[in-house]
XYZ file of N, CA, C and O in Angstrom:
364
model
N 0.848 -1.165 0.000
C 0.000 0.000 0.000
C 0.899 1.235 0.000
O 1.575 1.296 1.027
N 1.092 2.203 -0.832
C 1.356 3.336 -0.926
C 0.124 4.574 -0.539
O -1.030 4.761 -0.925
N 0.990 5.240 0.369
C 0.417 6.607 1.077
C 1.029 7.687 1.560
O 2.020 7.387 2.225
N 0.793 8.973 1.470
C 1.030 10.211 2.045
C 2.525 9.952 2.936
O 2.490 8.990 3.704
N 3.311 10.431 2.902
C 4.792 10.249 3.306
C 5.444 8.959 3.057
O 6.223 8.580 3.931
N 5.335 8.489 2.408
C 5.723 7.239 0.922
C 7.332 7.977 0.255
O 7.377 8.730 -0.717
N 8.240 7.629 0.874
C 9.914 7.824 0.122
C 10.365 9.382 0.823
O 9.891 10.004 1.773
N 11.140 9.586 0.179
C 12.261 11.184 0.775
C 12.709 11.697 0.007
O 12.764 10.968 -0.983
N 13.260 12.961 -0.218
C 14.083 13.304 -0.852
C 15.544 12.360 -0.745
O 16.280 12.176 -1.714
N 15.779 11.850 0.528
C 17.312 11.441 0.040
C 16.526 9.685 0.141
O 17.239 8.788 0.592
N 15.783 9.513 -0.087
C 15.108 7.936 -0.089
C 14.188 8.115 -0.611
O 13.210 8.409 0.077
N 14.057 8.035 -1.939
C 13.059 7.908 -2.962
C 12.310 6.468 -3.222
O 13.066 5.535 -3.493
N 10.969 6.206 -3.169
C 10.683 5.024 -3.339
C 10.096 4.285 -4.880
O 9.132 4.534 -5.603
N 11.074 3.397 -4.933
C 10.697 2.870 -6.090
C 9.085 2.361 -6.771
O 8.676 2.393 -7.931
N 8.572 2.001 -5.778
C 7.070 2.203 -6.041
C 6.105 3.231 -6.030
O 4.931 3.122 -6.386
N 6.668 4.230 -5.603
C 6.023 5.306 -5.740
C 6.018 6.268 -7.296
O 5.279 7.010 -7.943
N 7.436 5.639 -7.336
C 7.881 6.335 -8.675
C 7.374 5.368 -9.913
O 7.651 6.020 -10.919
N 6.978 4.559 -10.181
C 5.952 3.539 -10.665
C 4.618 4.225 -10.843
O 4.080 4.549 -11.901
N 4.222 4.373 -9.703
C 2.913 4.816 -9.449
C 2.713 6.309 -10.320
O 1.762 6.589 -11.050
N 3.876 7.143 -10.015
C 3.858 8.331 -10.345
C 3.998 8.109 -11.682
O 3.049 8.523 -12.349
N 5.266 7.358 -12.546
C 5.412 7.043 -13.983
C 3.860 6.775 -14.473
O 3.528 7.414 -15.471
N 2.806 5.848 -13.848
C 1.516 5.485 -14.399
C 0.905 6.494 -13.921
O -0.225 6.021 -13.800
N 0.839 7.585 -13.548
C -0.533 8.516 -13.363
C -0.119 9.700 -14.078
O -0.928 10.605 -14.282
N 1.153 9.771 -14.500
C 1.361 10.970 -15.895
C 1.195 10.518 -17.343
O 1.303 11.345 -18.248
N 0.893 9.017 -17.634
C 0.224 8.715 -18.773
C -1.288 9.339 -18.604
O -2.126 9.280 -19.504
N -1.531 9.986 -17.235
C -3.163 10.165 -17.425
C -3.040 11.890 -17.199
O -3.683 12.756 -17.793
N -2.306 12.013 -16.455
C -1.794 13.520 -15.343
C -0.595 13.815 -16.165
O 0.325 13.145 -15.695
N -0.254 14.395 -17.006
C 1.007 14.796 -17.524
C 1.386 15.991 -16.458
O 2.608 16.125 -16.513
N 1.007 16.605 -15.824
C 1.617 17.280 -15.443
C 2.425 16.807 -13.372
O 3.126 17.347 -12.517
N 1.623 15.438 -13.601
C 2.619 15.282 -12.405
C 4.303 15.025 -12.047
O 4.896 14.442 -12.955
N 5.083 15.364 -10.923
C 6.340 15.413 -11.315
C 6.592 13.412 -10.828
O 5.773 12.796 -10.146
N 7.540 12.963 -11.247
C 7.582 11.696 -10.507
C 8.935 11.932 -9.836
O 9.949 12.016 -10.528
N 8.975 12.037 -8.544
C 10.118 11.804 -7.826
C 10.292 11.037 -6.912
O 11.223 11.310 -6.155
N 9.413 9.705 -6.614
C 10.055 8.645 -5.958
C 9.772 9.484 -4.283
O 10.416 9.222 -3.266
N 8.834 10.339 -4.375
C 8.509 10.962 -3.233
C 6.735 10.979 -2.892
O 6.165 11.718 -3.696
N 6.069 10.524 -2.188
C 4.123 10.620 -1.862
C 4.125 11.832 -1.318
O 4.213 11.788 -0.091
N 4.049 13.102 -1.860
C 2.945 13.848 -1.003
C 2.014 14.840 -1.837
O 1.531 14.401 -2.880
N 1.734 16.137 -1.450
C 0.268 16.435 -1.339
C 0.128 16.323 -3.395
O -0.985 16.079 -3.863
N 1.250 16.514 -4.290
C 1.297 16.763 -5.849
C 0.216 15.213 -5.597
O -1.010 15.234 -5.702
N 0.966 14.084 -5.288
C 0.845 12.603 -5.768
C -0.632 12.487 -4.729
O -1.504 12.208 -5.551
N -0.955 12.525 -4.067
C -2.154 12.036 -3.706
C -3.178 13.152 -4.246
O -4.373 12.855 -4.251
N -2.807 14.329 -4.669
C -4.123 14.918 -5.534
C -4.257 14.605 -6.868
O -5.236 14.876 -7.563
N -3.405 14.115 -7.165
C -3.432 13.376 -9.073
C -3.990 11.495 -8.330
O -4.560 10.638 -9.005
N -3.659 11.376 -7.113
C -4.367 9.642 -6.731
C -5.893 10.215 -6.573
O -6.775 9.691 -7.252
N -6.143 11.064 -5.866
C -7.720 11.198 -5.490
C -8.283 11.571 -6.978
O -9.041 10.626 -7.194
N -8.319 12.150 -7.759
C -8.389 12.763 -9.245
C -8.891 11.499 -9.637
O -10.044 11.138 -9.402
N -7.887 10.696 -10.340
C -7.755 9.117 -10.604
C -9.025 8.524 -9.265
O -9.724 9.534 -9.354
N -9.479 7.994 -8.590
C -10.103 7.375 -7.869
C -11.171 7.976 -7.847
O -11.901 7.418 -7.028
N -11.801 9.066 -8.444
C -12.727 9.660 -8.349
C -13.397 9.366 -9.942
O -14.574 9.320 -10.301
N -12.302 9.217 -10.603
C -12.986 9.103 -12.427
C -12.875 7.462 -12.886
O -12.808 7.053 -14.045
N -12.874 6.379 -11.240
C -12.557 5.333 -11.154
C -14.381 4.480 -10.679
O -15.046 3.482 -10.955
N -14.455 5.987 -9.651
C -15.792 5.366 -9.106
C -15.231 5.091 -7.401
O -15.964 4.853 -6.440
N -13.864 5.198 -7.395
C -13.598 4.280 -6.469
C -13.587 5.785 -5.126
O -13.789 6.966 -5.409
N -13.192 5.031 -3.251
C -13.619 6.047 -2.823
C -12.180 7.152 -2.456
O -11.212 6.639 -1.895
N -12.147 8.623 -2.810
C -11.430 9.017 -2.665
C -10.153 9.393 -1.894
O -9.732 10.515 -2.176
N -9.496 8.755 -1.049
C -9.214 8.526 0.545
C -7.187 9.249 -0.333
O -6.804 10.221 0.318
N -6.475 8.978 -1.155
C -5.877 9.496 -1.503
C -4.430 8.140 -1.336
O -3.205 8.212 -1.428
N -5.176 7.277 -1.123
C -4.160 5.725 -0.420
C -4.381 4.620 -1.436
O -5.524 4.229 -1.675
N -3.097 3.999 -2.166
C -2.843 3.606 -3.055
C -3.067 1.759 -2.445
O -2.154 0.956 -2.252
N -4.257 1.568 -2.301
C -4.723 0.257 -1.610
C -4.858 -1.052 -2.843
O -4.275 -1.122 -3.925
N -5.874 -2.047 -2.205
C -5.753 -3.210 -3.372
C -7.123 -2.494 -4.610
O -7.018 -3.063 -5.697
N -8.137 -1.559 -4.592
C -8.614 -1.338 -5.080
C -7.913 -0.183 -6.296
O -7.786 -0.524 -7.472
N -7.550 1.036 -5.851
C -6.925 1.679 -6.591
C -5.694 0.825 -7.227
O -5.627 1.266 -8.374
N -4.885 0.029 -7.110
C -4.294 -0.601 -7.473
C -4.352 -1.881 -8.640
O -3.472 -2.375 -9.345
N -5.891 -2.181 -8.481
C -6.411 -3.200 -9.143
C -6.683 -2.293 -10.818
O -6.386 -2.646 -11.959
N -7.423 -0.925 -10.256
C -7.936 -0.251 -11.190
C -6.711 0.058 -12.228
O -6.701 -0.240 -13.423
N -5.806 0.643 -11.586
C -5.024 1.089 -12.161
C -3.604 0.081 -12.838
O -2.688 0.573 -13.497
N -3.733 -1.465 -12.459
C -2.932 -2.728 -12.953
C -4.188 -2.877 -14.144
O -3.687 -3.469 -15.101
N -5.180 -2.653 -14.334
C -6.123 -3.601 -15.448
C -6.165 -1.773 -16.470
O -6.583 -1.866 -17.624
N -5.842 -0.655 -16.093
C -5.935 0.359 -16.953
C -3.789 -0.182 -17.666
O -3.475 -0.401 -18.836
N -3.130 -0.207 -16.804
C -2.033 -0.790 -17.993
C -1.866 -1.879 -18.609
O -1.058 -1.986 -19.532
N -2.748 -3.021 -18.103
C -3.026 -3.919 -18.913
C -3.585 -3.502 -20.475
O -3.027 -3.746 -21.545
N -4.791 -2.838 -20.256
C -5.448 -2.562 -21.460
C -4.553 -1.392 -22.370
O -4.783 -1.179 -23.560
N -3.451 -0.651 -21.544
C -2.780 -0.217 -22.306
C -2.071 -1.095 -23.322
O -1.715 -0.726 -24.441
N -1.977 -1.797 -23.016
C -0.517 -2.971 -23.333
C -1.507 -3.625 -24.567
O -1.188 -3.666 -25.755
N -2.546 -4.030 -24.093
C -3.062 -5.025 -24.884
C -4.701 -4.253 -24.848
O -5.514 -4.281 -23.925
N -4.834 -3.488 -26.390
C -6.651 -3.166 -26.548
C -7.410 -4.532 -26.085
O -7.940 -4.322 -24.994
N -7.596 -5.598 -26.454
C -8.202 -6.658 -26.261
C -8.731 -7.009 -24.722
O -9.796 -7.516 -24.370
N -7.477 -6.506 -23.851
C -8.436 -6.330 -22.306
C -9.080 -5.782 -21.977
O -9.803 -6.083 -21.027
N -9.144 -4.332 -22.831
C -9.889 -3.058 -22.988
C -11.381 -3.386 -23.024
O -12.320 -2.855 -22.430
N -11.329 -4.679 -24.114
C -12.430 -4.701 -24.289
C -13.146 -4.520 -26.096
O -14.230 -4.849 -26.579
N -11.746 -3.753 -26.755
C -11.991 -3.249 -28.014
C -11.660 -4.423 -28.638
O -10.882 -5.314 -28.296
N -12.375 -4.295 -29.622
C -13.140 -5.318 -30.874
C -11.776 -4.705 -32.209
O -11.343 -3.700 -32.773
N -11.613 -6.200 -32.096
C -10.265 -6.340 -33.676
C -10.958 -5.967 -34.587
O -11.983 -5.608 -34.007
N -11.158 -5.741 -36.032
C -11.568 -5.740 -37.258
C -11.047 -6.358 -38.333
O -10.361 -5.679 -39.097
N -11.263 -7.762 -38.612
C -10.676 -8.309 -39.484
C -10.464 -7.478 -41.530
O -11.372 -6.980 -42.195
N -9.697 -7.566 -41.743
C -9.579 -7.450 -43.060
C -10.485 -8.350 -43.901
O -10.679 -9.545 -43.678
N -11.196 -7.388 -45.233
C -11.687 -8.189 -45.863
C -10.501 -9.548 -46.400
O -9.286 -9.495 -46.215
N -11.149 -10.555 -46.997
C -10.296 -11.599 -47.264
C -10.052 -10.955 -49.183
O -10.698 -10.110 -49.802
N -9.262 -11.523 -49.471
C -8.413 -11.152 -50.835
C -9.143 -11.869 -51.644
O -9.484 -13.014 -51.349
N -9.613 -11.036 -53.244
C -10.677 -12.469 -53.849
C -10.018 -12.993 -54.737
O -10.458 -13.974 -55.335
């Protein structure tokens, strides 16, 4: 679980900076420094709010779930949900 005083300036946490790398594919303007505070939990509550999920600003198994199956579907449209379109066949 990642939350609110999550890494340091001279102890940056590698999961945080993860977290932060995946919420500027959505938040470009967040900074990622391997540091949790008030930047990173207002781009987490943002995200958890356009999730459905409840806003608390704590990177739990829910926000976490949401946000492992949103880079899934990055990776792969098909988890997304989006429909292939085959090519007509050649006559």
């Amino acid at each position: 679980m990642l939350s609110y005083g999550t890494g340091s300036r001279t102890n940056p946490d590698a999961g945080v900076r993860r977290l932060q790398q995946q919420l500027k594919t959505i938040y470009p303007d967040i900074v990622v420094d391997g540091i949790f505070r008030g930047e990173t939990k207002k781009y987490v509550i943002k995200y958890q709010k356009s999730k459905g999920l409840a806003p608390d600003g704590v990177v739990g198994p829910l926000t976490n779930g949401a946000l492992s199956a949103d880079r899934a579907s990055a990776v792969d449209p098909a988890a997304a949900g989006a429909r292939t379109v085959g090519l007509p066949s050649p006559l």
